[in-house]
mmCIF file of C-alpha atoms in Angstrom:
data_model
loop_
_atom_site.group_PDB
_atom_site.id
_atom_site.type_symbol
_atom_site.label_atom_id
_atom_site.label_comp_id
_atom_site.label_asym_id
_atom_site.label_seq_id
_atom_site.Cartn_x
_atom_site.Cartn_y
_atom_site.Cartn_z
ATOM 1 C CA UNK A 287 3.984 7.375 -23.439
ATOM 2 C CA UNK A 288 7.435 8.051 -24.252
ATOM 3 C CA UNK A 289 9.617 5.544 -26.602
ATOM 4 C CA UNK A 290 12.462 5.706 -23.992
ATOM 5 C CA UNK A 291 10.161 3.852 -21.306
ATOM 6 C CA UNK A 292 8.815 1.301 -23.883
ATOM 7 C CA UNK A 293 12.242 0.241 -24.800
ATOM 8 C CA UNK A 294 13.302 0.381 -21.180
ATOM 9 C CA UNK A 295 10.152 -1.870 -20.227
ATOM 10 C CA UNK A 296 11.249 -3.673 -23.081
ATOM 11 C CA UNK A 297 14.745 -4.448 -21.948
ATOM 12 C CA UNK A 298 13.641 -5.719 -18.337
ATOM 13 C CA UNK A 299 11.465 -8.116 -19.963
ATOM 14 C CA UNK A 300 14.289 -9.563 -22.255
ATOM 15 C CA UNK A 301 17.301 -9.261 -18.953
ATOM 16 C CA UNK A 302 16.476 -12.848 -17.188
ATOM 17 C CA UNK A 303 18.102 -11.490 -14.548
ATOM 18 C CA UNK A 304 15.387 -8.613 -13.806
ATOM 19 C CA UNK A 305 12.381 -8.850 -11.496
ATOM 20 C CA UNK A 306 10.389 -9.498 -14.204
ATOM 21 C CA UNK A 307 12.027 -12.930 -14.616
ATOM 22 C CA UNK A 308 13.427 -13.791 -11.463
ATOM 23 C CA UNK A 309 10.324 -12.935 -9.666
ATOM 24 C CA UNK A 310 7.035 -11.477 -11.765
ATOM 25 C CA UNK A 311 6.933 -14.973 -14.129
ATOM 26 C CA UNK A 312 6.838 -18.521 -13.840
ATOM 27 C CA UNK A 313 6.952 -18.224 -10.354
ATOM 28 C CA UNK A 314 4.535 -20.632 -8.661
ATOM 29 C CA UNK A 315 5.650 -19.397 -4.732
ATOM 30 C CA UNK A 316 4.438 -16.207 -5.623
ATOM 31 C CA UNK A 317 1.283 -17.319 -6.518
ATOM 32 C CA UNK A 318 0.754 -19.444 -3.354
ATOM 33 C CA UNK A 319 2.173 -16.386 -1.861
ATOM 34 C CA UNK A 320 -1.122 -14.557 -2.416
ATOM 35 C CA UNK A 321 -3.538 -17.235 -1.138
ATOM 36 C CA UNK A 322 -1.148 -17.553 2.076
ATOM 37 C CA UNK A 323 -0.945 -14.249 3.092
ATOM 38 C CA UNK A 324 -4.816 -13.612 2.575
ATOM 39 C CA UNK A 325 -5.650 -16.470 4.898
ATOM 40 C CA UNK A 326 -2.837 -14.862 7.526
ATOM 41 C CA UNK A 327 -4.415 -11.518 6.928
ATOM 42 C CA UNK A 328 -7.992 -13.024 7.747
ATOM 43 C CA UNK A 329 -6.194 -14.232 11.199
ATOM 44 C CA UNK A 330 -4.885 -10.748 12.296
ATOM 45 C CA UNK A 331 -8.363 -9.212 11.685
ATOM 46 C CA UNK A 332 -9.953 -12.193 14.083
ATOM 47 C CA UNK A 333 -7.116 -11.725 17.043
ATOM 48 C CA UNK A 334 -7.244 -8.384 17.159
ATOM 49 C CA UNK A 335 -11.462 -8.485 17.105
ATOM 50 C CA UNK A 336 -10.944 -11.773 20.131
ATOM 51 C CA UNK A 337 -8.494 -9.334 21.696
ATOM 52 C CA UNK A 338 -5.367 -11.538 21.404
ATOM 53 C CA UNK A 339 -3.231 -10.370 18.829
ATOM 54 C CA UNK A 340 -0.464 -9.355 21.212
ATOM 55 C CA UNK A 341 1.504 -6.414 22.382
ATOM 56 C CA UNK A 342 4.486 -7.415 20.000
ATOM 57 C CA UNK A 343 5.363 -8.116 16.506
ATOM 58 C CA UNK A 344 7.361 -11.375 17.345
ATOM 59 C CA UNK A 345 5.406 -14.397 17.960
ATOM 60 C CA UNK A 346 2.163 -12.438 16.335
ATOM 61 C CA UNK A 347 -0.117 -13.226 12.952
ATOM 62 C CA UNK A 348 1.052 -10.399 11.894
ATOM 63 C CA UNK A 349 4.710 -11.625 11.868
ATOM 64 C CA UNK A 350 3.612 -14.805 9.939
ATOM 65 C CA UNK A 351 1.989 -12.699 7.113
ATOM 66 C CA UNK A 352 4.914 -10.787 7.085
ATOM 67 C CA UNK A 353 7.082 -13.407 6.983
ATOM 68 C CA UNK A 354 5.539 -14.912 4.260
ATOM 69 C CA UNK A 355 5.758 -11.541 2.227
ATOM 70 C CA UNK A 356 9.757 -11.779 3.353
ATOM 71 C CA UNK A 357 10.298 -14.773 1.845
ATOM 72 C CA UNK A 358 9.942 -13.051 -1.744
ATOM 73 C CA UNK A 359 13.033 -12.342 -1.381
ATOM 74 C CA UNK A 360 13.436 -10.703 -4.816
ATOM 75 C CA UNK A 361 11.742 -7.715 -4.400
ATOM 76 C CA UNK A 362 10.416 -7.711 -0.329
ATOM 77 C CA UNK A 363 13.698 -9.184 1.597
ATOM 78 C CA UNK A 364 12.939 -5.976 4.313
ATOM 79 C CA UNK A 365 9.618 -5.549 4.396
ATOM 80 C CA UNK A 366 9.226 -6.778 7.590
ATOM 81 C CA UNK A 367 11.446 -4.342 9.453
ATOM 82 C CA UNK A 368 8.951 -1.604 9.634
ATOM 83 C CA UNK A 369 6.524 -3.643 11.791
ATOM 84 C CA UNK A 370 9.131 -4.794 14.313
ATOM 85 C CA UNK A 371 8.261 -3.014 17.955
ATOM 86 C CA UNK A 372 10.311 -0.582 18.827
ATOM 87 C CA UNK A 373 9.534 0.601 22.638
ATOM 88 C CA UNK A 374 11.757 3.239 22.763
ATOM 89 C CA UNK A 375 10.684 4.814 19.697
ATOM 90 C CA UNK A 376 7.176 3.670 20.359
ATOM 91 C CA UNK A 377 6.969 2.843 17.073
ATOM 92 C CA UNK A 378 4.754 0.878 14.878
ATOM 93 C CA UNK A 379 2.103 2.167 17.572
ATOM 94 C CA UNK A 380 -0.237 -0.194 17.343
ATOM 95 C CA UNK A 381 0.323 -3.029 19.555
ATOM 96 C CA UNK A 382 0.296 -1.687 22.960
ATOM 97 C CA UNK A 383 -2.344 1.196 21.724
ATOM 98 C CA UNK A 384 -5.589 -0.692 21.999
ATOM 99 C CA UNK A 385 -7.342 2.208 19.639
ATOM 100 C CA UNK A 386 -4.645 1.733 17.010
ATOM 101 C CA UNK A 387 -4.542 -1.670 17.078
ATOM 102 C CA UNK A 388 -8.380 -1.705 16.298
ATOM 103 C CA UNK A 389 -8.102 0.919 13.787
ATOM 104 C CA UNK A 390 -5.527 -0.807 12.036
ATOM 105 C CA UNK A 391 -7.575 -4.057 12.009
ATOM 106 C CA UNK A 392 -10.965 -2.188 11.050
ATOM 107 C CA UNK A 393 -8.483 -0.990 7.778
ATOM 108 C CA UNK A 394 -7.360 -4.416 7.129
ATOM 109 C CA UNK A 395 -10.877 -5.827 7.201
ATOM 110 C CA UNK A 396 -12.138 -2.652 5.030
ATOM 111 C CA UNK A 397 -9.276 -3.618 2.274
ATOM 112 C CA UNK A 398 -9.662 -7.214 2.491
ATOM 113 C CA UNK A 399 -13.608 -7.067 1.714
ATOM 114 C CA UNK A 400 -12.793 -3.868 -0.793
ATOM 115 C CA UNK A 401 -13.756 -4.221 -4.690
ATOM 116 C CA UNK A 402 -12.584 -0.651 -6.205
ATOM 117 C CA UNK A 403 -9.437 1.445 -5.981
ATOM 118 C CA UNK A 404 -11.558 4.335 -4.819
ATOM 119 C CA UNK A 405 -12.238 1.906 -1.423
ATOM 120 C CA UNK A 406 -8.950 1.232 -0.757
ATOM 121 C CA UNK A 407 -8.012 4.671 -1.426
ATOM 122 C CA UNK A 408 -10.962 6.038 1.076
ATOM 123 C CA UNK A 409 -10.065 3.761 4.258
ATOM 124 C CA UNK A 410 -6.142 4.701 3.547
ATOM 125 C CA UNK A 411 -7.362 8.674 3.945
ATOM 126 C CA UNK A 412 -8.895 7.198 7.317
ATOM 127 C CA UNK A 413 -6.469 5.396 8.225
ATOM 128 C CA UNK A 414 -4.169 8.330 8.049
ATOM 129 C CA UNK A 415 -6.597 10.584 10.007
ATOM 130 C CA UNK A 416 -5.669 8.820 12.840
ATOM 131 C CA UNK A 417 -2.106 9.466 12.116
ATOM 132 C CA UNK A 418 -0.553 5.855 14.292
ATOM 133 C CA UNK A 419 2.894 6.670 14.430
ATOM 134 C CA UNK A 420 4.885 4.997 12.796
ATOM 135 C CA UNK A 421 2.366 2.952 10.191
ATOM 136 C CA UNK A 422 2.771 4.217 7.083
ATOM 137 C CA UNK A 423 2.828 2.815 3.219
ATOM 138 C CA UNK A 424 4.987 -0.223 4.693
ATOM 139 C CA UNK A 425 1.422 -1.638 4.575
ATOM 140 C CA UNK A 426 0.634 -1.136 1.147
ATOM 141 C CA UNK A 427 3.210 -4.368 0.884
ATOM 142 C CA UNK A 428 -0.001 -6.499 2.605
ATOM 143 C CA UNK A 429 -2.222 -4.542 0.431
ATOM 144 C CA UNK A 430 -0.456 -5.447 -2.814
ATOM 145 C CA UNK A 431 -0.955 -9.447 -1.884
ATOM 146 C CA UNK A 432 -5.028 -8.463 -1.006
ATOM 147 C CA UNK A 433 -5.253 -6.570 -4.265
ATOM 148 C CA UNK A 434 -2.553 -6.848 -6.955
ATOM 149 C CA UNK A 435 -3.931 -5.096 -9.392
ATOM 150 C CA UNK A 436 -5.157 -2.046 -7.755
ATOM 151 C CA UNK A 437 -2.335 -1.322 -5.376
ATOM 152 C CA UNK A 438 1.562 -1.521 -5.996
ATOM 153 C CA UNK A 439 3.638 -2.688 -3.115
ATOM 154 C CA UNK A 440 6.042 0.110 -1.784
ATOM 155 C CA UNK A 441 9.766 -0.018 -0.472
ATOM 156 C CA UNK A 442 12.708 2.517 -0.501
ATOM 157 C CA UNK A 443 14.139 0.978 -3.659
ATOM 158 C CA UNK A 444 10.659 1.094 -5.432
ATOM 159 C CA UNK A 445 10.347 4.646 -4.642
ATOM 160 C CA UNK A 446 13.912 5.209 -5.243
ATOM 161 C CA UNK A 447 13.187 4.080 -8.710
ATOM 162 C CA UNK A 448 10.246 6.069 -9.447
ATOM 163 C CA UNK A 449 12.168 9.536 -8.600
ATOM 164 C CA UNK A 450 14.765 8.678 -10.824
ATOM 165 C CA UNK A 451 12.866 7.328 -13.688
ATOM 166 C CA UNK A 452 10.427 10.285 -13.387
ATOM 167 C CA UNK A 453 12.422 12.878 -12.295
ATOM 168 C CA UNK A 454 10.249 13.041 -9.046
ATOM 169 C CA UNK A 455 10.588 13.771 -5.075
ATOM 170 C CA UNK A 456 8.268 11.167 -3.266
ATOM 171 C CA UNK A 457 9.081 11.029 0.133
ATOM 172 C CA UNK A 458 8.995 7.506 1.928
ATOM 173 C CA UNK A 459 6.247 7.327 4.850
ATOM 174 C CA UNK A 460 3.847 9.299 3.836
ATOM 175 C CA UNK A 461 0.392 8.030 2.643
ATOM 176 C CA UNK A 462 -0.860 10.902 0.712
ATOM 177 C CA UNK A 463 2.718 10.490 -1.285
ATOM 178 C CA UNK A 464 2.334 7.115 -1.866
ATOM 179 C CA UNK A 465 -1.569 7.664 -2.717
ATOM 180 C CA UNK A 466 0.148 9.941 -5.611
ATOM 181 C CA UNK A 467 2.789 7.825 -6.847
ATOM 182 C CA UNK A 468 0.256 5.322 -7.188
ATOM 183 C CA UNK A 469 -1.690 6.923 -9.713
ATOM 184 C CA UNK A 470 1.425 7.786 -11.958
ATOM 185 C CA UNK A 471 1.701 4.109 -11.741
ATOM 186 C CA UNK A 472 -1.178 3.024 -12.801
ATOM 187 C CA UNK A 473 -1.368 5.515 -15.526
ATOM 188 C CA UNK A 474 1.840 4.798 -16.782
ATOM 189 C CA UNK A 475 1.052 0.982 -16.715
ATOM 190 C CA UNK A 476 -2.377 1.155 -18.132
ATOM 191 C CA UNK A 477 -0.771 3.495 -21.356
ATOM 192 C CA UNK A 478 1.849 0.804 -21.366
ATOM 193 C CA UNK A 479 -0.601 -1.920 -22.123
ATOM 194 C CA UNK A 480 -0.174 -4.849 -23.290
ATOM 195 C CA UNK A 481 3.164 -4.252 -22.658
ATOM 196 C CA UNK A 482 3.077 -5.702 -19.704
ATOM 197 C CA UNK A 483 0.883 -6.532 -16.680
ATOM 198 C CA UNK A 484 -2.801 -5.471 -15.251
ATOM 199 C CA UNK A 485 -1.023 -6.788 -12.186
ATOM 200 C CA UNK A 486 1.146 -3.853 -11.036
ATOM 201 C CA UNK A 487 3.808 -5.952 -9.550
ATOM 202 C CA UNK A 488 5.232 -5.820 -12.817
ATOM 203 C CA UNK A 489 5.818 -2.169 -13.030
ATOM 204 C CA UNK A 490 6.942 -2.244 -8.799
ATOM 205 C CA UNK A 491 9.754 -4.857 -10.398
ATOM 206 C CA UNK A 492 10.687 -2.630 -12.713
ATOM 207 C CA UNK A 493 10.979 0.166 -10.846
ATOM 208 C CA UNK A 494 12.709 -1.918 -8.236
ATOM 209 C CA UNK A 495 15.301 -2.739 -10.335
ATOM 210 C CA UNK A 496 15.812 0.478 -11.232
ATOM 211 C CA UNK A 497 15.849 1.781 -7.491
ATOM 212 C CA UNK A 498 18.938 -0.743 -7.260
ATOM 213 C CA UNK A 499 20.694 0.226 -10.323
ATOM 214 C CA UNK A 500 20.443 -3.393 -11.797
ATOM 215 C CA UNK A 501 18.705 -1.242 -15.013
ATOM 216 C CA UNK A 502 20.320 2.454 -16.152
ATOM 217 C CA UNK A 503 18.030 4.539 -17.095
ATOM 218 C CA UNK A 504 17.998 8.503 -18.449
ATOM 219 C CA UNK A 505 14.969 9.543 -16.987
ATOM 220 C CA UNK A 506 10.996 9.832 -18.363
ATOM 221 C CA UNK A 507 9.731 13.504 -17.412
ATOM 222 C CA UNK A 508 6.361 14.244 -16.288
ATOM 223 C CA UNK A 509 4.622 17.443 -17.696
ATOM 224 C CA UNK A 510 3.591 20.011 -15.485
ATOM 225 C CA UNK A 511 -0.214 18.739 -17.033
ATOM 226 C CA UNK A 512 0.228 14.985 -15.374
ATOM 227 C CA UNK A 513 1.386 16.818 -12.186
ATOM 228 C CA UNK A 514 -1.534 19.400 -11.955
ATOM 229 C CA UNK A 515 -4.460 16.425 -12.923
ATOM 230 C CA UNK A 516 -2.897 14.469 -10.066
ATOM 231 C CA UNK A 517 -2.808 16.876 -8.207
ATOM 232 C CA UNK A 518 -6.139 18.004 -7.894
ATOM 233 C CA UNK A 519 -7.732 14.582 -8.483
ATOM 234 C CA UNK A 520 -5.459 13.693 -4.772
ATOM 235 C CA UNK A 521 -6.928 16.699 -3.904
ATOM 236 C CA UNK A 522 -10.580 16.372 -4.105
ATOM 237 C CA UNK A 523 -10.659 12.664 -3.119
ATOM 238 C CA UNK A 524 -8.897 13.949 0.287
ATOM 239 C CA UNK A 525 -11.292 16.807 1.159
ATOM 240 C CA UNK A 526 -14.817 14.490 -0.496
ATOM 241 C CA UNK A 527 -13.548 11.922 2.079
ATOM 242 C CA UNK A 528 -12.628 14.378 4.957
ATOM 243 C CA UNK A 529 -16.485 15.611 4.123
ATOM 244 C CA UNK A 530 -17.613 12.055 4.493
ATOM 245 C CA UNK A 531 -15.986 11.422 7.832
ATOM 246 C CA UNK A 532 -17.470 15.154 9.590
ATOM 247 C CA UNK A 533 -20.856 13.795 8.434
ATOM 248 C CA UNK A 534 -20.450 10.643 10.373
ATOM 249 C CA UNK A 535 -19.134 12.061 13.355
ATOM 250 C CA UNK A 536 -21.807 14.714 12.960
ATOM 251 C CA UNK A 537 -24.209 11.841 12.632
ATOM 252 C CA UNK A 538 -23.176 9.605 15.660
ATOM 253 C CA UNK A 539 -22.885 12.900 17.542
ATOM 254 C CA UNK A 540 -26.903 13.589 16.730
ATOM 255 C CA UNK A 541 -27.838 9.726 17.445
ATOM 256 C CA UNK A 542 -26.035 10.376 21.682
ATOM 257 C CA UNK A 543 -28.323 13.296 21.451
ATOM 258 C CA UNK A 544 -31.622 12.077 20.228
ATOM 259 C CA UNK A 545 -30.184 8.330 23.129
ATOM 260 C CA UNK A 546 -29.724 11.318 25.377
ATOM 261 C CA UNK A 547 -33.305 12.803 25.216
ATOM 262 C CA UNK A 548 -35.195 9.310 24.733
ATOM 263 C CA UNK A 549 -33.939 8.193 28.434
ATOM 264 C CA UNK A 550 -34.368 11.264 30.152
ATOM 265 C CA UNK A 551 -38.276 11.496 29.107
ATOM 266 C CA UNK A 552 -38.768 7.465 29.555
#
């Protein structure tokens, strides 16, 4: 861990006009935030299992829980734009395509009952298998409020931040970017400990800010060694649960079979 990023960490924590401050501490509507928007989450799972969540964002649970992500305004004043319906763009595609829809509630039931990063990580991989147009790392706001310590929230001035902090090129709506940025994260805040926070809404504020320009900074490098170990760990966790996912189809496949065979000999 460089000195430049400890001093840099250093000054958002002492600027009371940072995330840190204005947001990340002493902030009791945060924390109510996180209760809130775990109850709303718990109420789009049920409508879309009861079959009445809606073929539109407005008037939906899922506008509520975004709405109540909204309201922290410091660091998540457009996060709902991403979800609004947009017909002619067909775009988020999961409220008038019944197999989205139910894909995307099977992943928020997956992440809400989830204990471990690798979970999370696993039904995101799924998720994007079934490539919904339109639904990308927007989400990981929802996740952040389900599991704040495992998953940072994501936003074009977050990952503006992070390229210009690490000299980097993540590209905004794409999971398996996202699923990478999030590890340099993590690392970075777990090296940075007890600098600052387990919960990594701390380092999203901080890279927020910088994503704004509301903190100058020169730039922290990565070697070519954090890149490759990335990399590959991405890598293998993509293709171990790409393996996982041909088994199960393989699987159901061989239980229609072995259905097929029972009925046709009685």
């Amino acid at each position: 861990m460089s000195q430049s990023l400890k001093s840099l960490v250093q000054t958002y924590k002492e600027d009371l006009e940072t995330v840190y401050n204005t947001w990340f501490i002493n902030n009791d509507e945060r924390l109510k935030a996180f209760r809130t928007i775990r109850r709303g989450v718990m109420d789009v799972i049920d409508d879309i299992k009861n079959g009445c969540f809606g073929n539109d964002f407005k008037g939906s649970s899922l506008e509520f829980v975004l709405n109540c992500i909204t309201e922290q305004k410091q660091v998540f004043k457009g996060a709902s734009h991403p979800f609004y319906w947009k017909p002619k763009l067909r775009i988020p595609d999961i409220y008038e395509n019944e197999a989205n829809k139910r894909a995307f509630g099977r992943f928020l039931e997956q992440c809400l009952n989830a204990t471990t990063a690798d979970q999370i990580t696993r039904f995101i991989i799924e998720l994007d298998q079934h490539a919904i147009k339109g639904l990308g790392p927007a989400v990981a706001n929802i996740l952040y409020f389900l599991h704040p310590t495992l998953m940072p929230p994501c936003n074009t001035a977050i990952v503006r931040g992070f390229n210009a902090l690490f000299k980097d090129k993540i590209k905004l709506g794409s999971w398996s970017e996202y699923l990478r940025m999030r590890s340099i994260i993590v690392d970075k805040n777990t090296a940075l400990k007890p600098q600052l926070s387990n919960d990594l809404g701390a380092f999203a504020g901080l890279l927020f800010d910088v994503g704004e320009n509301k903190i100058l900074i020169q730039g922290e490098h990565l070697s070519d060694d954090e890149r490759l170990k990335i990399g590959k760990k991405l890598q293998k966790r993509h293709a171990e649960v790409k393996s996982e996912l041909e088994e199960e189809d393989l699987h159901t496949e061989m239980q229609h079979h072995v259905l097929n065979i029972g009925q046709s000999i009685g």
